[in-house]
Coordinates of C-alpha atoms and ligand atoms in Angstrom, one line a residue:
X25 CA 89.6 138.2 103.9
X26 CA 89.4 138.2 107.6
X27 CA 90.3 135.0 109.5
X28 CA 89.6 134.1 113.0
X29 CA 86.6 136.4 113.4
X30 CA 84.6 135.8 116.6
X31 CA 80.8 135.6 116.2
X32 CA 80.3 138.2 118.9
X33 CA 82.3 140.6 116.8
X34 CA 80.1 139.9 113.7
X35 CA 76.9 140.2 115.6
X36 CA 78.0 143.3 117.4
X37 CA 79.2 145.2 114.4
X38 CA 76.8 144.2 111.6
X39 CA 77.3 147.3 109.4
X40 CA 81.0 146.9 109.5
X41 CA 80.9 143.3 108.3
X42 CA 78.1 143.3 105.8
X43 CA 79.3 142.2 102.4
X44 CA 82.7 141.1 103.7
X45 CA 84.2 137.7 103.2
X46 CA 85.1 136.0 106.5
X47 CA 86.0 132.7 108.1
X48 CA 84.2 131.6 111.3
X49 CA 84.9 128.5 113.4
X50 CA 82.9 126.8 116.0
X51 CA 80.4 124.0 117.0
X52 CA 77.2 123.2 115.3
X53 CA 74.3 123.9 117.7
X54 CA 71.5 122.9 115.3
X55 CA 71.2 122.0 111.7
X56 CA 68.0 122.0 109.6
X57 CA 67.6 121.5 105.8
X58 CA 64.7 122.9 103.7
X59 CA 63.1 120.9 101.0
X60 CA 64.5 123.4 98.5
X61 CA 68.0 122.3 99.4
X62 CA 69.0 125.2 101.5
X63 CA 70.5 124.3 104.8
X64 CA 70.6 126.4 108.1
X65 CA 73.4 125.7 110.6
X66 CA 73.4 127.6 113.9
X67 CA 77.1 128.0 114.6
X68 CA 78.3 128.9 118.1
X69 CA 81.9 129.7 118.9
X70 CA 81.6 130.4 122.6
X71 CA 82.1 134.2 122.1
X72 CA 78.4 134.9 122.7
X73 CA 75.1 133.3 123.6
X74 CA 73.8 133.9 120.1
X75 CA 75.1 131.9 117.3
X76 CA 75.6 132.8 113.6
X77 CA 73.2 131.4 111.0
X78 CA 75.2 129.8 108.3
X79 CA 73.4 129.1 105.1
X80 CA 74.5 126.2 102.9
X81 CA 73.4 125.1 99.5
X82 CA 73.1 121.5 98.4
X83 CA 75.7 120.6 95.9
X84 CA 78.2 118.0 94.8
X85 CA 81.9 117.6 95.1
X86 CA 84.0 118.4 98.1
X87 CA 81.4 120.9 99.5
X88 CA 78.5 118.4 99.4
X89 CA 80.6 115.6 100.9
X90 CA 81.6 117.8 103.9
X91 CA 78.1 119.1 104.3
X92 CA 76.7 115.6 104.4
X93 CA 78.9 114.8 107.5
X94 CA 78.0 117.9 109.5
X95 CA 75.8 117.1 112.4
X96 CA 74.9 118.7 115.8
X97 CA 78.0 118.9 117.9
X98 CA 80.5 119.0 115.0
X99 CA 83.4 121.4 115.0
X100 CA 83.5 123.2 111.6
X101 CA 84.9 126.1 109.7
X102 CA 82.7 128.1 107.3
X103 CA 84.0 130.7 104.8
X104 CA 81.7 133.0 103.0
X105 CA 80.2 136.5 102.7
X106 CA 78.3 138.2 105.5
X107 CA 74.8 138.9 104.1
X108 CA 71.6 140.5 105.3
X109 CA 69.3 137.8 106.6
X110 CA 65.7 137.7 105.3
X111 CA 64.7 135.3 108.1
X112 CA 63.4 136.1 111.6
X113 CA 65.6 136.2 114.6
X114 CA 68.8 137.6 113.1
X115 CA 69.8 140.5 110.9
X116 CA 72.9 138.9 109.3
X117 CA 73.9 135.5 108.2
X118 CA 76.8 133.8 106.5
X119 CA 76.4 132.3 103.0
X120 CA 78.9 129.5 103.2
X121 CA 81.0 128.9 100.1
X122 CA 83.5 126.7 101.7
X123 CA 83.1 124.2 104.6
X124 CA 85.6 122.2 106.6
X125 CA 84.8 119.6 109.1
X126 CA 87.3 119.4 112.0
X127 CA 85.6 116.7 114.0
X128 CA 82.1 115.2 113.6
X129 CA 79.8 114.1 116.4
X130 CA 77.7 110.9 116.0
X131 CA 74.0 112.0 116.5
X132 CA 73.3 108.6 117.9
X133 CA 75.7 109.0 120.8
X134 CA 76.3 112.8 121.2
X135 CA 75.0 113.4 124.8
X136 CA 73.7 116.9 124.1
X137 CA 70.3 116.9 122.4
X138 CA 68.3 119.9 121.3
X139 CA 65.9 119.5 124.2
X140 CA 66.6 121.0 127.6
X141 CA 68.7 118.8 129.9
X142 CA 68.5 118.8 133.7
X143 CA 71.4 120.4 135.6
X144 CA 71.9 117.0 137.3
X145 CA 72.4 115.3 134.0
X146 CA 74.7 118.1 132.8
X147 CA 77.0 117.6 135.8
X148 CA 77.7 114.1 134.7
X149 CA 79.0 115.4 131.4
X150 CA 81.1 118.2 132.7
X151 CA 83.4 117.9 129.6
X152 CA 80.5 118.9 127.3
X153 CA 78.2 121.0 129.4
X154 CA 80.1 124.3 128.7
X155 CA 78.6 124.0 125.2
X156 CA 75.1 124.5 126.6
X157 CA 73.6 128.0 126.7
X158 CA 73.3 128.2 130.5
X159 CA 76.7 126.8 131.5
X160 CA 78.5 128.7 128.7
X161 CA 76.8 132.0 129.7
X162 CA 77.7 131.4 133.4
X163 CA 81.3 130.8 132.4
X164 CA 81.4 134.1 130.5
X165 CA 79.8 136.0 133.4
X166 CA 82.3 134.4 135.7
X167 CA 85.2 135.6 133.6
X168 CA 83.8 139.1 133.2
X169 CA 83.1 139.5 136.9
X170 CA 86.7 138.3 137.8
X171 CA 88.0 141.2 135.7
X172 CA 85.5 143.6 137.3
X173 CA 86.8 142.6 140.7
X174 CA 90.3 143.4 139.8
X175 CA 89.2 146.7 138.3
X176 CA 87.3 147.7 141.4
X177 CA 90.3 147.2 143.7
X178 CA 93.0 148.4 141.3
X179 CA 91.0 151.7 140.6
X180 CA 91.0 152.3 144.3
X181 CA 94.7 151.7 145.1
X182 CA 94.5 148.2 146.4
X183 CA 97.4 145.8 145.8
X184 CA 96.7 142.2 144.7
X185 CA 98.5 139.8 147.2
X186 CA 98.9 136.1 146.5
X187 CA 98.4 134.3 149.8
X188 CA 99.4 130.7 150.3
X189 CA 97.2 127.8 149.4
X190 CA 99.1 125.5 151.8
X191 CA 99.1 126.8 155.3
X192 CA 99.9 125.7 158.8
X193 CA 97.4 128.1 160.4
X194 CA 93.8 127.1 160.4
X195 CA 92.2 130.5 160.2
X196 CA 89.0 130.0 162.0
X197 CA 90.4 127.5 164.5
X198 CA 87.6 125.3 163.4
X199 CA 87.4 121.8 161.7
X200 CA 86.5 121.6 158.1
X201 CA 90.0 121.6 156.8
X202 CA 91.7 119.4 154.3
X203 CA 95.1 118.0 155.4
X204 CA 98.1 118.2 153.2
X205 CA 100.5 115.4 153.7
X206 CA 103.0 113.2 151.9
X207 CA 102.5 110.3 154.3
X208 CA 100.8 107.2 153.0
X209 CA 97.7 106.5 155.1
X210 CA 98.3 102.8 154.6
X211 CA 101.8 103.0 156.1
X212 CA 101.8 105.9 158.6
X213 CA 105.4 106.5 159.1
X214 CA 106.4 107.5 162.6
X215 CA 103.4 105.8 164.2
X216 CA 104.0 105.5 167.9
X217 CA 106.9 107.8 167.6
X218 CA 107.0 110.9 169.7
X219 CA 106.4 113.2 166.7
X220 CA 104.1 111.6 164.1
X221 CA 104.9 114.4 161.6
X222 CA 108.6 113.8 161.7
X223 CA 108.5 112.0 158.3
X224 CA 106.0 114.3 156.8
X225 CA 106.8 117.0 154.2
X226 CA 106.4 120.0 156.3
X227 CA 107.3 118.2 159.5
X228 CA 104.1 119.5 161.1
X229 CA 100.4 119.6 160.3
X230 CA 99.5 121.4 157.1
X231 CA 96.2 122.2 155.5
X232 CA 94.7 123.7 152.4
X233 CA 93.7 127.3 153.2
X234 CA 90.2 128.1 154.4
X235 CA 90.9 131.8 154.0
X236 CA 93.7 134.1 153.1
X237 CA 92.7 136.7 155.7
X238 CA 95.4 136.3 158.3
X239 CA 98.2 136.6 155.7
X240 CA 96.3 139.5 154.0
X241 CA 96.4 141.2 157.4
X242 CA 100.2 141.1 157.3
X243 CA 100.3 142.8 154.0
X244 CA 97.6 145.3 154.9
X245 CA 99.8 146.4 157.8
X246 CA 102.5 147.2 155.3
X247 CA 100.9 148.1 152.0
X248 CA 97.7 149.7 153.4
X249 CA 95.1 148.3 151.2
X250 CA 95.3 144.8 149.7
X251 CA 93.1 142.0 148.4
X252 CA 93.4 138.4 147.6
X253 CA 91.4 136.5 145.0
X254 CA 92.1 132.8 145.0
X255 CA 90.9 129.3 145.7
X256 CA 89.8 128.3 149.2
X257 CA 89.0 124.9 150.6
X258 CA 86.6 123.7 153.2
X259 CA 85.7 120.1 154.0
X260 CA 82.0 121.1 154.5
X261 CA 80.3 117.8 154.9
X262 CA 77.0 119.3 153.9
X263 CA 75.2 119.1 150.6
X264 CA 73.6 122.5 150.1
X265 CA 73.1 124.6 147.0
X266 CA 75.5 127.2 148.2
X267 CA 78.5 125.3 149.6
X268 CA 81.5 123.8 147.7
X269 CA 84.6 122.1 149.0
X270 CA 86.7 124.2 146.7
X271 CA 85.5 127.8 146.0
X272 CA 87.1 131.1 145.1
X273 CA 87.1 133.9 147.6
X274 CA 87.9 137.7 147.3
X275 CA 89.3 139.1 150.5
X276 CA 90.2 142.8 150.8
X277 CA 92.0 143.9 153.9
X278 CA 92.4 147.6 154.8
X279 CA 94.6 149.4 157.3
X280 CA 93.0 152.4 159.1
X281 CA 89.5 151.2 158.3
X282 CA 86.9 150.6 161.0
X283 CA 83.7 148.6 160.6
X284 CA 81.8 151.5 159.0
X285 CA 84.5 151.9 156.4
X286 CA 84.5 148.2 155.8
X287 CA 80.8 148.1 155.3
X288 CA 81.0 151.1 153.0
X289 CA 83.6 149.3 150.9
X290 CA 81.6 146.1 150.8
X291 CA 78.4 147.8 149.7
X292 CA 80.2 149.9 147.0
X293 CA 81.8 146.6 145.8
X294 CA 78.4 144.8 145.5
X295 CA 77.0 147.9 143.7
X296 CA 79.9 148.0 141.3
X297 CA 79.6 144.3 140.5
X298 CA 75.9 144.4 139.9
X299 CA 76.3 147.4 137.6
X300 CA 79.2 145.7 135.8
X301 CA 77.1 142.6 135.2
X302 CA 74.3 144.7 133.7
X303 CA 76.7 146.7 131.6
X304 CA 79.1 144.0 130.4
X305 CA 76.9 140.9 130.2
X306 CA 73.5 142.2 129.0
X307 CA 72.9 139.3 126.7
X308 CA 73.6 136.8 129.5
X309 CA 71.5 138.7 132.1
X310 CA 68.6 138.8 129.7
X311 CA 68.9 135.1 129.0
X312 CA 69.0 134.2 132.7
X313 CA 66.0 136.5 133.4
X314 CA 64.1 134.7 130.7
X315 CA 65.0 131.1 131.5
X316 CA 66.2 130.9 135.1
X317 CA 64.9 133.7 137.3
X318 CA 62.3 136.3 136.2
X319 CA 63.2 138.5 139.1
X320 CA 66.9 138.7 138.1
X321 CA 67.0 142.0 136.2
X322 CA 65.0 143.8 138.8
X323 CA 67.2 142.5 141.6
X324 CA 70.4 143.6 139.8
X325 CA 69.1 147.1 139.2
X326 CA 68.0 147.2 142.8
X327 CA 71.5 146.3 143.9
X328 CA 73.2 148.6 141.4
X329 CA 71.1 151.7 142.0
X330 CA 69.3 151.7 145.4
X331 CA 70.6 152.1 148.9
X332 CA 71.2 149.1 151.2
X333 CA 69.8 148.4 154.6
X334 CA 72.1 148.0 157.6
X335 CA 70.8 146.6 160.9
X336 CA 72.4 145.1 164.0
X337 CA 72.3 141.4 164.8
X338 CA 70.1 142.3 167.8
X339 CA 67.6 144.1 165.5
X340 CA 67.7 141.1 163.1
X341 CA 66.8 138.7 166.0
X342 CA 63.9 141.0 167.0
X343 CA 62.6 141.2 163.5
X344 CA 62.7 137.4 163.2
X345 CA 61.1 136.7 166.5
X346 CA 58.3 139.1 165.8
X347 CA 57.8 137.8 162.3
X348 CA 55.6 134.9 163.2
X349 CA 57.2 132.9 160.5
X350 CA 57.3 129.1 161.0
X351 CA 61.1 128.8 160.8
X352 CA 62.6 125.3 161.0
X353 CA 65.4 126.6 163.3
X354 CA 64.2 128.7 166.3
X355 CA 65.7 132.2 166.8
X356 CA 67.3 133.2 170.1
X357 CA 69.8 136.0 170.8
X358 CA 73.2 134.3 170.8
X359 CA 72.4 131.7 168.1
X360 CA 73.6 131.6 164.5
X361 CA 71.4 133.0 161.8
X362 CA 70.4 130.2 159.5
X363 CA 70.0 130.4 155.7
X364 CA 66.2 130.6 156.1
X365 CA 66.5 133.6 158.5
X366 CA 69.0 135.4 156.3
X367 CA 66.7 135.0 153.2
X368 CA 63.6 136.1 155.1
X369 CA 65.4 139.3 156.1
X370 CA 66.8 140.2 152.8
X371 CA 63.9 139.0 150.6
X372 CA 60.8 139.4 152.6
X373 CA 61.5 142.3 155.0
X374 CA 63.7 144.5 152.9
X375 CA 63.7 143.2 149.3
X376 CA 67.3 144.4 148.8
X377 CA 70.8 143.7 150.0
X378 CA 71.2 144.0 153.8
X379 CA 74.2 144.3 156.1
X380 CA 74.0 142.8 159.6
X381 CA 76.5 144.1 162.1
X382 CA 77.7 143.4 165.7
X383 CA 77.3 139.7 166.3
X384 CA 77.6 138.0 169.6
X385 CA 81.2 137.5 170.7
X386 CA 80.6 133.9 171.4
X387 CA 79.6 133.1 167.9
X388 CA 82.6 134.6 166.1
X389 CA 86.4 133.8 165.8
X390 CA 89.1 135.2 168.1
X391 CA 90.4 137.9 165.7
X392 CA 87.2 140.0 165.5
X393 CA 87.3 143.3 167.4
X394 CA 85.4 143.3 170.7
X395 CA 82.8 146.1 171.0
X396 CA 82.4 148.4 174.0
X397 CA 79.5 146.3 175.3
X398 CA 82.0 143.4 175.5
X399 CA 79.1 141.1 174.4
X400 CA 79.4 141.7 170.7
X401 CA 82.1 141.9 168.1
X402 CA 82.5 144.3 165.1
X403 CA 81.5 141.6 162.6
X404 CA 79.4 142.1 159.5
X405 CA 77.6 139.8 157.1
X406 CA 76.0 141.0 153.9
X407 CA 73.0 139.2 152.6
X408 CA 71.5 139.4 149.2
X409 CA 68.1 138.3 147.9
X410 CA 68.1 134.8 146.4
X411 CA 71.5 133.8 147.8
X412 CA 71.5 134.8 151.4
X413 CA 75.0 135.4 152.9
X414 CA 77.4 136.6 150.2
X415 CA 80.0 138.4 152.4
X416 CA 81.4 137.9 155.8
X417 CA 83.8 140.3 157.4
X418 CA 84.9 142.2 160.5
X419 CA 87.1 144.9 162.0
X420 CA 90.1 142.9 163.4
X421 CA 91.2 143.2 167.0
X422 CA 94.2 145.4 167.0
X423 CA 94.6 145.8 170.8
X424 CA 97.2 143.3 172.1
X425 CA 95.7 142.8 175.5
X426 CA 92.2 142.2 174.1
X427 CA 93.5 139.8 171.4
X428 CA 95.4 137.8 174.0
X429 CA 92.2 137.6 176.2
X430 CA 90.2 136.5 173.2
X431 CA 92.7 133.8 172.4
X432 CA 92.6 132.6 175.9
X433 CA 88.8 132.5 176.0
X434 CA 88.6 130.6 172.7
X435 CA 91.4 128.2 173.4
X436 CA 93.7 129.4 170.6
X437 CA 97.3 128.5 171.2
X438 CA 99.6 131.5 171.3
X439 CA 102.5 129.5 170.0
X440 CA 100.6 128.9 166.7
X441 CA 100.0 132.6 166.2
X442 CA 103.2 134.2 167.3
X443 CA 103.5 136.3 164.2
X444 CA 99.9 137.4 164.4
X445 CA 100.4 138.6 168.0
X446 CA 103.6 140.4 166.9
X447 CA 101.6 142.5 164.4
X448 CA 99.9 143.9 167.5
X449 CA 103.2 144.5 169.3
X450 CA 104.9 146.3 166.4
X451 CA 103.0 149.2 164.7
X452 CA 99.5 147.9 165.3
X453 CA 96.7 149.8 163.6
X454 CA 93.0 149.5 163.3
X455 CA 92.1 147.4 160.2
X456 CA 89.2 145.6 158.6
X457 CA 88.4 143.3 155.8
X458 CA 85.9 140.9 154.4
X459 CA 85.5 137.8 152.3
X460 CA 83.2 137.5 149.3
X461 CA 82.3 134.1 148.1
X462 CA 82.9 134.4 144.3
X463 CA 80.5 131.6 143.3
X464 CA 77.8 133.1 145.5
X465 CA 78.3 136.3 143.6
X466 CA 77.9 134.5 140.3
X467 CA 74.8 132.9 141.6
X468 CA 73.4 136.3 142.6
X469 CA 74.2 137.7 139.2
X470 CA 72.8 134.8 137.2
X471 CA 70.0 133.6 139.4
X472 CA 71.3 130.0 139.0
X473 CA 69.9 128.1 142.0
X474 CA 72.7 125.6 142.6
X475 CA 76.3 126.6 143.2
X476 CA 77.5 123.5 141.2
X477 CA 76.5 125.2 138.0
X478 CA 78.5 128.4 138.4
X479 CA 82.0 126.8 138.8
X480 CA 83.4 124.8 135.9
X481 CA 84.3 121.7 138.0
X482 CA 82.5 121.5 141.3
X483 CA 84.0 119.7 144.3
X484 CA 81.5 118.5 146.8
X485 CA 81.3 115.5 149.2
X486 CA 81.9 112.4 147.1
X487 CA 82.5 114.4 143.9
X488 CA 85.8 115.4 142.3
X489 CA 85.3 114.4 138.7
X490 CA 87.1 115.9 135.7
Ligands
ATP530 P1 78.1 130.1 155.5 O1 77.5 130.5 156.8 O2 77.2 130.4 154.4 O3 78.6 128.7 155.5 P2 80.5 131.2 156.4 O4 80.1 132.1 157.6 O5 81.2 129.9 156.7 O6 79.3 131.1 155.4 P3 82.8 132.9 155.8 O7 83.8 132.1 156.6 O8 82.5 134.3 156.4 O9 81.5 132.1 155.5 O10 83.4 133.1 154.3 C1 83.2 134.3 153.6 C2 82.3 134.0 152.4 O11 82.7 132.9 151.6 C3 80.8 133.7 152.7 O12 80.1 134.9 152.9 C4 80.4 133.0 151.5 O13 80.1 133.9 150.4 C5 81.6 132.3 151.0 N1 81.6 130.8 151.4 C6 81.8 130.3 152.6 N2 81.8 129.0 152.6 C7 81.6 128.6 151.3 C8 81.5 127.4 150.6 N3 81.7 126.2 151.3 N4 81.3 127.4 149.3 C9 81.1 128.5 148.6 N5 81.2 129.8 149.2 C10 81.5 129.8 150.5
MN531 MN1 80.3 128.0 156.6

């Protein structure tokens, strides 16, 4: 007899399992009893969206006693023979000859009912929501895409680099960082002293990283092609459906790559991931297309198979100005593109992923490479329908004199970036990279509208539960 069989294995290899005796273990999704005394349990073990139909017979003794206690939400074991199912909706079922109840769930208080719950409600029960179809499916897609990301880079000769989570360099030079300190805010040690950080753990200001890019650059200028994939933190004080305070970012960094090479890699990456989702998660993609976003499958095929559009920032501004759309935020050359602008371009104008390149120098951080016009930098954003910006990247400034000038213009202190400057003094080389927001990718691939549903435990302003 086979123990520890996963339901996905049974349902995916029906011919192999028919007539075999197996043990399955999981959670009861629904239970229904016919008048004739036959019971139908839908058992889910998390291996797939679909559950296994377990058939029970009314009876006395141990079997009957256990059966009487099995309710929705219970964790059980069922042992029996895999049989052909006469019913609709499944081709095989398990005729349970032995049942074991690991843990029951009182139907009066179990928070997951058979009806559809709102995402807001499910967020409050983050400890139980992975048992729902949508959150469970999102978790499986997330896992599979993580693997596909490593595959993409490893197949292409990139090395996986672990960049630090605690950092003393604030990558963008912007606010929005979380401080890391061992000082007690109630008793700030060293107050009034010359150096308020004297008693602090690192003896200087430290933060949770907002990006691994600068450290990835160090390794790209030694190992050639590298990537990071890890948690990133931004104290974004905005409540949007695509921002988290803690999110995962994928950041490749490549020596001897200019902006065109960077763009090519990013577009191949999106294509690869869309194809991987269609190939590896067909059950989930079909589910999300049916219940969350009817356009999903078409969008994924579009991203996996068709070409992408690439336009300059200046062209994007022209398109937006001529569109006649009543945007909430006005469009002027030199201003940031807002989410509504991004979505208009990728959804309404092109209907596919779009790369936007060469942004105004004043908009972007000091490390982006200055173009010949001296007004723009070699930056790129990639927008996808439904989500908007999914990737931000650039060619990095490798020329020492231009970098120093950029730092001066943007008020970035040289002392804080001594090592970054030295990389331009010793064996500098053209290089590029980008950052993909992993949760935005999962949103793109599932059609789930709010980013809080595609990460197990979302952190947003005022929320750090579980
Ligand atoms: P946005 O304009 O959407 O805030 P950004 O310009 O701040 O994005 P980058 O600094 O370029 O983003 O970061 C690279 C990628 O990381 C973005 O393209 C996006 O996919 C993702 N990202 C950025 N901020 C967040 C966040 N707060 N939560 C989730 N993903 C994020
Ligand atoms: Mn941002």
